[in-house]
Amino acid sequence: MTEVKIPNHIMRLKSATLGCRYALDGESLYSVKWYKDGNEIYRYLPRNKPPGEVFPLPGVNIDVSAPKWVI
């Protein structure tokens, strides 16, 4: 992981964009996982079909239609 972008504060009922950059150095990406308060909320495994999986958590809505891997 070379960079992670997460807002410090988010107003209630407002959206936030999370992002990360990574250097694979010739390796394949295995997974990217996002957590909120110790709970996994999203997992991206490129070899899975579909590659993205959302884990429900009250108050958290993941928009899987949004562009991925954009910072």
PDB file of N, CA and C in Angstrom:
ATOM      1  N   MET A   1       0.856  -1.159   0.000  1.00  0.00           N
ATOM      2  CA  MET A   1       0.000   0.000   0.000  1.00  0.00           C
ATOM      3  C   MET A   1       0.904   1.224   0.000  1.00  0.00           C
ATOM      4  N   THR A   2       0.688   2.099  -0.954  1.00  0.00           N
ATOM      5  CA  THR A   2       1.510   3.307  -1.024  1.00  0.00           C
ATOM      6  C   THR A   2       0.763   4.556  -0.588  1.00  0.00           C
ATOM      7  N   GLU A   3      -0.574   4.517  -0.648  1.00  0.00           N
ATOM      8  CA  GLU A   3      -1.370   5.677  -0.243  1.00  0.00           C
ATOM      9  C   GLU A   3      -2.798   5.236   0.069  1.00  0.00           C
ATOM     10  N   VAL A   4      -3.356   5.823   1.113  1.00  0.00           N
ATOM     11  CA  VAL A   4      -4.756   5.585   1.477  1.00  0.00           C
ATOM     12  C   VAL A   4      -5.412   6.948   1.633  1.00  0.00           C
ATOM     13  N   LYS A   5      -6.580   7.128   1.024  1.00  0.00           N
ATOM     14  CA  LYS A   5      -7.323   8.385   1.147  1.00  0.00           C
ATOM     15  C   LYS A   5      -8.656   8.107   1.826  1.00  0.00           C
ATOM     16  N   ILE A   6      -8.792   8.630   3.034  1.00  0.00           N
ATOM     17  CA  ILE A   6     -10.008   8.495   3.828  1.00  0.00           C
ATOM     18  C   ILE A   6     -10.257   9.848   4.486  1.00  0.00           C
ATOM     19  N   PRO A   7     -11.444  10.399   4.341  1.00  0.00           N
ATOM     20  CA  PRO A   7     -11.724  11.679   5.013  1.00  0.00           C
ATOM     21  C   PRO A   7     -11.591  11.538   6.530  1.00  0.00           C
ATOM     22  N   ASN A   8     -11.054  12.564   7.185  1.00  0.00           N
ATOM     23  CA  ASN A   8     -10.931  12.555   8.643  1.00  0.00           C
ATOM     24  C   ASN A   8     -12.296  12.590   9.312  1.00  0.00           C
ATOM     25  N   HIS A   9     -13.204  13.385   8.756  1.00  0.00           N
ATOM     26  CA  HIS A   9     -14.537  13.545   9.324  1.00  0.00           C
ATOM     27  C   HIS A   9     -15.555  13.497   8.203  1.00  0.00           C
ATOM     28  N   ILE A  10     -16.700  12.899   8.492  1.00  0.00           N
ATOM     29  CA  ILE A  10     -17.800  12.838   7.535  1.00  0.00           C
ATOM     30  C   ILE A  10     -19.065  13.243   8.286  1.00  0.00           C
ATOM     31  N   MET A  11     -19.775  14.198   7.746  1.00  0.00           N
ATOM     32  CA  MET A  11     -21.037  14.620   8.355  1.00  0.00           C
ATOM     33  C   MET A  11     -22.058  13.491   8.203  1.00  0.00           C
ATOM     34  N   ARG A  12     -22.882  13.327   9.198  1.00  0.00           N
ATOM     35  CA  ARG A  12     -23.918  12.302   9.162  1.00  0.00           C
ATOM     36  C   ARG A  12     -24.798  12.493   7.926  1.00  0.00           C
ATOM     37  N   LEU A  13     -25.126  11.393   7.270  1.00  0.00           N
ATOM     38  CA  LEU A  13     -25.957  11.345   6.072  1.00  0.00           C
ATOM     39  C   LEU A  13     -25.275  11.929   4.836  1.00  0.00           C
ATOM     40  N   LYS A  14     -23.972  12.175   4.905  1.00  0.00           N
ATOM     41  CA  LYS A  14     -23.200  12.627   3.748  1.00  0.00           C
ATOM     42  C   LYS A  14     -22.369  11.468   3.233  1.00  0.00           C
ATOM     43  N   SER A  15     -21.967  11.551   1.976  1.00  0.00           N
ATOM     44  CA  SER A  15     -21.173  10.467   1.392  1.00  0.00           C
ATOM     45  C   SER A  15     -19.685  10.770   1.504  1.00  0.00           C
ATOM     46  N   ALA A  16     -18.900   9.727   1.361  1.00  0.00           N
ATOM     47  CA  ALA A  16     -17.444   9.843   1.390  1.00  0.00           C
ATOM     48  C   ALA A  16     -16.880   8.903   0.343  1.00  0.00           C
ATOM     49  N   THR A  17     -15.751   9.284  -0.217  1.00  0.00           N
ATOM     50  CA  THR A  17     -15.056   8.436  -1.173  1.00  0.00           C
ATOM     51  C   THR A  17     -13.779   7.937  -0.529  1.00  0.00           C
ATOM     52  N   LEU A  18     -13.601   6.629  -0.540  1.00  0.00           N
ATOM     53  CA  LEU A  18     -12.388   6.008  -0.006  1.00  0.00           C
ATOM     54  C   LEU A  18     -11.532   5.579  -1.184  1.00  0.00           C
ATOM     55  N   GLY A  19     -10.241   5.695  -1.032  1.00  0.00           N
ATOM     56  CA  GLY A  19      -9.357   5.296  -2.127  1.00  0.00           C
ATOM     57  C   GLY A  19      -8.026   4.794  -1.612  1.00  0.00           C
ATOM     58  N   CYS A  20      -7.359   4.022  -2.448  1.00  0.00           N
ATOM     59  CA  CYS A  20      -6.019   3.559  -2.084  1.00  0.00           C
ATOM     60  C   CYS A  20      -5.196   3.349  -3.349  1.00  0.00           C
ATOM     61  N   ARG A  21      -3.905   3.458  -3.168  1.00  0.00           N
ATOM     62  CA  ARG A  21      -2.945   3.152  -4.237  1.00  0.00           C
ATOM     63  C   ARG A  21      -1.992   2.103  -3.675  1.00  0.00           C
ATOM     64  N   TYR A  22      -1.500   1.275  -4.552  1.00  0.00           N
ATOM     65  CA  TYR A  22      -0.594   0.224  -4.118  1.00  0.00           C
ATOM     66  C   TYR A  22       0.390  -0.082  -5.238  1.00  0.00           C
ATOM     67  N   ALA A  23       1.550  -0.574  -4.855  1.00  0.00           N
ATOM     68  CA  ALA A  23       2.580  -0.988  -5.807  1.00  0.00           C
ATOM     69  C   ALA A  23       2.685  -2.504  -5.717  1.00  0.00           C
ATOM     70  N   LEU A  24       2.420  -3.170  -6.818  1.00  0.00           N
ATOM     71  CA  LEU A  24       2.420  -4.634  -6.805  1.00  0.00           C
ATOM     72  C   LEU A  24       3.791  -5.227  -7.116  1.00  0.00           C
ATOM     73  N   ASP A  25       4.679  -4.425  -7.679  1.00  0.00           N
ATOM     74  CA  ASP A  25       6.036  -4.899  -8.000  1.00  0.00           C
ATOM     75  C   ASP A  25       6.007  -6.225  -8.754  1.00  0.00           C
ATOM     76  N   GLY A  26       5.125  -6.317  -9.759  1.00  0.00           N
ATOM     77  CA  GLY A  26       5.051  -7.517 -10.585  1.00  0.00           C
ATOM     78  C   GLY A  26       4.159  -8.619 -10.046  1.00  0.00           C
ATOM     79  N   GLU A  27       3.665  -8.468  -8.835  1.00  0.00           N
ATOM     80  CA  GLU A  27       2.789  -9.473  -8.238  1.00  0.00           C
ATOM     81  C   GLU A  27       1.337  -9.204  -8.633  1.00  0.00           C
ATOM     82  N   SER A  28       0.470 -10.197  -8.455  1.00  0.00           N
ATOM     83  CA  SER A  28      -0.956 -10.028  -8.701  1.00  0.00           C
ATOM     84  C   SER A  28      -1.638  -9.538  -7.428  1.00  0.00           C
ATOM     85  N   LEU A  29      -2.650  -8.698  -7.613  1.00  0.00           N
ATOM     86  CA  LEU A  29      -3.428  -8.227  -6.468  1.00  0.00           C
ATOM     87  C   LEU A  29      -4.256  -9.379  -5.933  1.00  0.00           C
ATOM     88  N   TYR A  30      -4.170  -9.642  -4.627  1.00  0.00           N
ATOM     89  CA  TYR A  30      -4.976 -10.696  -4.020  1.00  0.00           C
ATOM     90  C   TYR A  30      -6.298 -10.137  -3.522  1.00  0.00           C
ATOM     91  N   SER A  31      -6.254  -9.068  -2.704  1.00  0.00           N
ATOM     92  CA  SER A  31      -7.500  -8.508  -2.188  1.00  0.00           C
ATOM     93  C   SER A  31      -7.295  -7.096  -1.667  1.00  0.00           C
ATOM     94  N   VAL A  32      -8.416  -6.374  -1.613  1.00  0.00           N
ATOM     95  CA  VAL A  32      -8.493  -5.080  -0.939  1.00  0.00           C
ATOM     96  C   VAL A  32      -9.730  -5.160  -0.061  1.00  0.00           C
ATOM     97  N   LYS A  33      -9.577  -4.825   1.211  1.00  0.00           N
ATOM     98  CA  LYS A  33     -10.696  -4.899   2.146  1.00  0.00           C
ATOM     99  C   LYS A  33     -10.818  -3.577   2.886  1.00  0.00           C
ATOM    100  N   TRP A  34     -12.078  -3.129   3.070  1.00  0.00           N
ATOM    101  CA  TRP A  34     -12.363  -1.912   3.818  1.00  0.00           C
ATOM    102  C   TRP A  34     -13.148  -2.286   5.066  1.00  0.00           C
ATOM    103  N   TYR A  35     -12.791  -1.613   6.176  1.00  0.00           N
ATOM    104  CA  TYR A  35     -13.421  -1.858   7.472  1.00  0.00           C
ATOM    105  C   TYR A  35     -13.937  -0.553   8.059  1.00  0.00           C
ATOM    106  N   LYS A  36     -15.013  -0.646   8.828  1.00  0.00           N
ATOM    107  CA  LYS A  36     -15.511   0.475   9.616  1.00  0.00           C
ATOM    108  C   LYS A  36     -15.761  -0.034  11.026  1.00  0.00           C
ATOM    109  N   ASP A  37     -15.131   0.609  11.989  1.00  0.00           N
ATOM    110  CA  ASP A  37     -15.283   0.230  13.399  1.00  0.00           C
ATOM    111  C   ASP A  37     -15.037  -1.258  13.627  1.00  0.00           C
ATOM    112  N   GLY A  38     -14.035  -1.810  12.947  1.00  0.00           N
ATOM    113  CA  GLY A  38     -13.682  -3.214  13.123  1.00  0.00           C
ATOM    114  C   GLY A  38     -14.529  -4.194  12.337  1.00  0.00           C
ATOM    115  N   ASN A  39     -15.497  -3.709  11.571  1.00  0.00           N
ATOM    116  CA  ASN A  39     -16.361  -4.570  10.770  1.00  0.00           C
ATOM    117  C   ASN A  39     -16.009  -4.442   9.289  1.00  0.00           C
ATOM    118  N   GLU A  40     -15.834  -5.553   8.631  1.00  0.00           N
ATOM    119  CA  GLU A  40     -15.558  -5.522   7.197  1.00  0.00           C
ATOM    120  C   GLU A  40     -16.817  -5.050   6.477  1.00  0.00           C
ATOM    121  N   ILE A  41     -16.661  -4.025   5.614  1.00  0.00           N
ATOM    122  CA  ILE A  41     -17.810  -3.495   4.883  1.00  0.00           C
ATOM    123  C   ILE A  41     -17.709  -3.759   3.379  1.00  0.00           C
ATOM    124  N   TYR A  42     -16.505  -3.972   2.875  1.00  0.00           N
ATOM    125  CA  TYR A  42     -16.344  -4.221   1.440  1.00  0.00           C
ATOM    126  C   TYR A  42     -15.081  -5.036   1.200  1.00  0.00           C
ATOM    127  N   ARG A  43     -15.179  -5.955   0.279  1.00  0.00           N
ATOM    128  CA  ARG A  43     -14.023  -6.796  -0.080  1.00  0.00           C
ATOM    129  C   ARG A  43     -13.938  -6.881  -1.601  1.00  0.00           C
ATOM    130  N   TYR A  44     -12.749  -6.674  -2.132  1.00  0.00           N
ATOM    131  CA  TYR A  44     -12.501  -6.810  -3.568  1.00  0.00           C
ATOM    132  C   TYR A  44     -11.463  -7.909  -3.771  1.00  0.00           C
ATOM    133  N   LEU A  45     -11.881  -8.980  -4.412  1.00  0.00           N
ATOM    134  CA  LEU A  45     -10.998 -10.092  -4.771  1.00  0.00           C
ATOM    135  C   LEU A  45     -11.106 -10.260  -6.281  1.00  0.00           C
ATOM    136  N   PRO A  46     -10.112  -9.815  -7.049  1.00  0.00           N
ATOM    137  CA  PRO A  46     -10.227  -9.812  -8.505  1.00  0.00           C
ATOM    138  C   PRO A  46     -10.516 -11.177  -9.123  1.00  0.00           C
ATOM    139  N   ARG A  47     -10.183 -12.250  -8.460  1.00  0.00           N
ATOM    140  CA  ARG A  47     -10.414 -13.587  -9.028  1.00  0.00           C
ATOM    141  C   ARG A  47     -11.833 -14.092  -8.795  1.00  0.00           C
ATOM    142  N   ASN A  48     -12.587 -13.445  -7.896  1.00  0.00           N
ATOM    143  CA  ASN A  48     -13.973 -13.857  -7.635  1.00  0.00           C
ATOM    144  C   ASN A  48     -14.906 -13.306  -8.712  1.00  0.00           C
ATOM    145  N   LYS A  49     -16.031 -13.952  -8.880  1.00  0.00           N
ATOM    146  CA  LYS A  49     -17.061 -13.491  -9.812  1.00  0.00           C
ATOM    147  C   LYS A  49     -18.360 -13.311  -9.054  1.00  0.00           C
ATOM    148  N   PRO A  50     -18.844 -12.126  -8.826  1.00  0.00           N
ATOM    149  CA  PRO A  50     -18.213 -10.836  -9.111  1.00  0.00           C
ATOM    150  C   PRO A  50     -17.082 -10.562  -8.120  1.00  0.00           C
ATOM    151  N   PRO A  51     -16.157  -9.686  -8.483  1.00  0.00           N
ATOM    152  CA  PRO A  51     -14.985  -9.461  -7.631  1.00  0.00           C
ATOM    153  C   PRO A  51     -15.268  -8.674  -6.356  1.00  0.00           C
ATOM    154  N   GLY A  52     -16.345  -7.879  -6.331  1.00  0.00           N
ATOM    155  CA  GLY A  52     -16.662  -7.068  -5.155  1.00  0.00           C
ATOM    156  C   GLY A  52     -17.760  -7.690  -4.320  1.00  0.00           C
ATOM    157  N   GLU A  53     -17.618  -7.567  -2.998  1.00  0.00           N
ATOM    158  CA  GLU A  53     -18.639  -8.085  -2.081  1.00  0.00           C
ATOM    159  C   GLU A  53     -18.877  -7.058  -0.973  1.00  0.00           C
ATOM    160  N   VAL A  54     -20.138  -6.737  -0.739  1.00  0.00           N
ATOM    161  CA  VAL A  54     -20.529  -5.770   0.290  1.00  0.00           C
ATOM    162  C   VAL A  54     -21.036  -6.523   1.508  1.00  0.00           C
ATOM    163  N   PHE A  55     -20.625  -6.077   2.692  1.00  0.00           N
ATOM    164  CA  PHE A  55     -21.080  -6.659   3.950  1.00  0.00           C
ATOM    165  C   PHE A  55     -21.950  -5.627   4.659  1.00  0.00           C
ATOM    166  N   PRO A  56     -23.235  -5.927   4.854  1.00  0.00           N
ATOM    167  CA  PRO A  56     -24.155  -4.952   5.445  1.00  0.00           C
ATOM    168  C   PRO A  56     -23.731  -4.517   6.847  1.00  0.00           C
ATOM    169  N   LEU A  57     -23.859  -3.229   7.083  1.00  0.00           N
ATOM    170  CA  LEU A  57     -23.614  -2.647   8.397  1.00  0.00           C
ATOM    171  C   LEU A  57     -24.575  -1.468   8.525  1.00  0.00           C
ATOM    172  N   PRO A  58     -25.356  -1.411   9.598  1.00  0.00           N
ATOM    173  CA  PRO A  58     -26.302  -0.305   9.755  1.00  0.00           C
ATOM    174  C   PRO A  58     -25.616   1.053   9.613  1.00  0.00           C
ATOM    175  N   GLY A  59     -26.224   1.920   8.799  1.00  0.00           N
ATOM    176  CA  GLY A  59     -25.686   3.264   8.585  1.00  0.00           C
ATOM    177  C   GLY A  59     -24.650   3.363   7.496  1.00  0.00           C
ATOM    178  N   VAL A  60     -24.295   2.238   6.876  1.00  0.00           N
ATOM    179  CA  VAL A  60     -23.282   2.239   5.814  1.00  0.00           C
ATOM    180  C   VAL A  60     -23.929   1.727   4.539  1.00  0.00           C
ATOM    181  N   ASN A  61     -23.811   2.523   3.472  1.00  0.00           N
ATOM    182  CA  ASN A  61     -24.304   2.124   2.158  1.00  0.00           C
ATOM    183  C   ASN A  61     -23.154   2.201   1.169  1.00  0.00           C
ATOM    184  N   ILE A  62     -22.838   1.099   0.535  1.00  0.00           N
ATOM    185  CA  ILE A  62     -21.751   1.039  -0.433  1.00  0.00           C
ATOM    186  C   ILE A  62     -22.351   1.121  -1.829  1.00  0.00           C
ATOM    187  N   ASP A  63     -21.878   2.070  -2.639  1.00  0.00           N
ATOM    188  CA  ASP A  63     -22.336   2.223  -4.019  1.00  0.00           C
ATOM    189  C   ASP A  63     -21.380   1.453  -4.917  1.00  0.00           C
ATOM    190  N   VAL A  64     -21.739   0.226  -5.265  1.00  0.00           N
ATOM    191  CA  VAL A  64     -20.857  -0.605  -6.087  1.00  0.00           C
ATOM    192  C   VAL A  64     -20.867  -0.181  -7.546  1.00  0.00           C
ATOM    193  N   SER A  65     -21.782   0.715  -7.933  1.00  0.00           N
ATOM    194  CA  SER A  65     -21.800   1.187  -9.312  1.00  0.00           C
ATOM    195  C   SER A  65     -20.820   2.331  -9.539  1.00  0.00           C
ATOM    196  N   ALA A  66     -20.287   2.884  -8.453  1.00  0.00           N
ATOM    197  CA  ALA A  66     -19.328   3.999  -8.573  1.00  0.00           C
ATOM    198  C   ALA A  66     -18.015   3.492  -9.172  1.00  0.00           C
ATOM    199  N   PRO A  67     -17.287   4.371  -9.867  1.00  0.00           N
ATOM    200  CA  PRO A  67     -15.982   3.958 -10.425  1.00  0.00           C
ATOM    201  C   PRO A  67     -15.065   3.457  -9.317  1.00  0.00           C
ATOM    202  N   LYS A  68     -14.326   2.421  -9.604  1.00  0.00           N
ATOM    203  CA  LYS A  68     -13.424   1.850  -8.616  1.00  0.00           C
ATOM    204  C   LYS A  68     -11.976   2.245  -8.910  1.00  0.00           C
ATOM    205  N   TRP A  69     -11.209   2.302  -7.845  1.00  0.00           N
ATOM    206  CA  TRP A  69      -9.775   2.536  -7.927  1.00  0.00           C
ATOM    207  C   TRP A  69      -9.447   3.923  -8.451  1.00  0.00           C
ATOM    208  N   VAL A  70     -10.296   4.894  -8.174  1.00  0.00           N
ATOM    209  CA  VAL A  70     -10.039   6.273  -8.564  1.00  0.00           C
ATOM    210  C   VAL A  70      -9.812   7.079  -7.307  1.00  0.00           C
ATOM    211  N   ILE A  71      -8.721   7.839  -7.297  1.00  0.00           N
ATOM    212  CA  ILE A  71      -8.445   8.723  -6.156  1.00  0.00           C
ATOM    213  C   ILE A  71      -8.546  10.155  -6.643  1.00  0.00           C
TER     214      ILE A  71
END
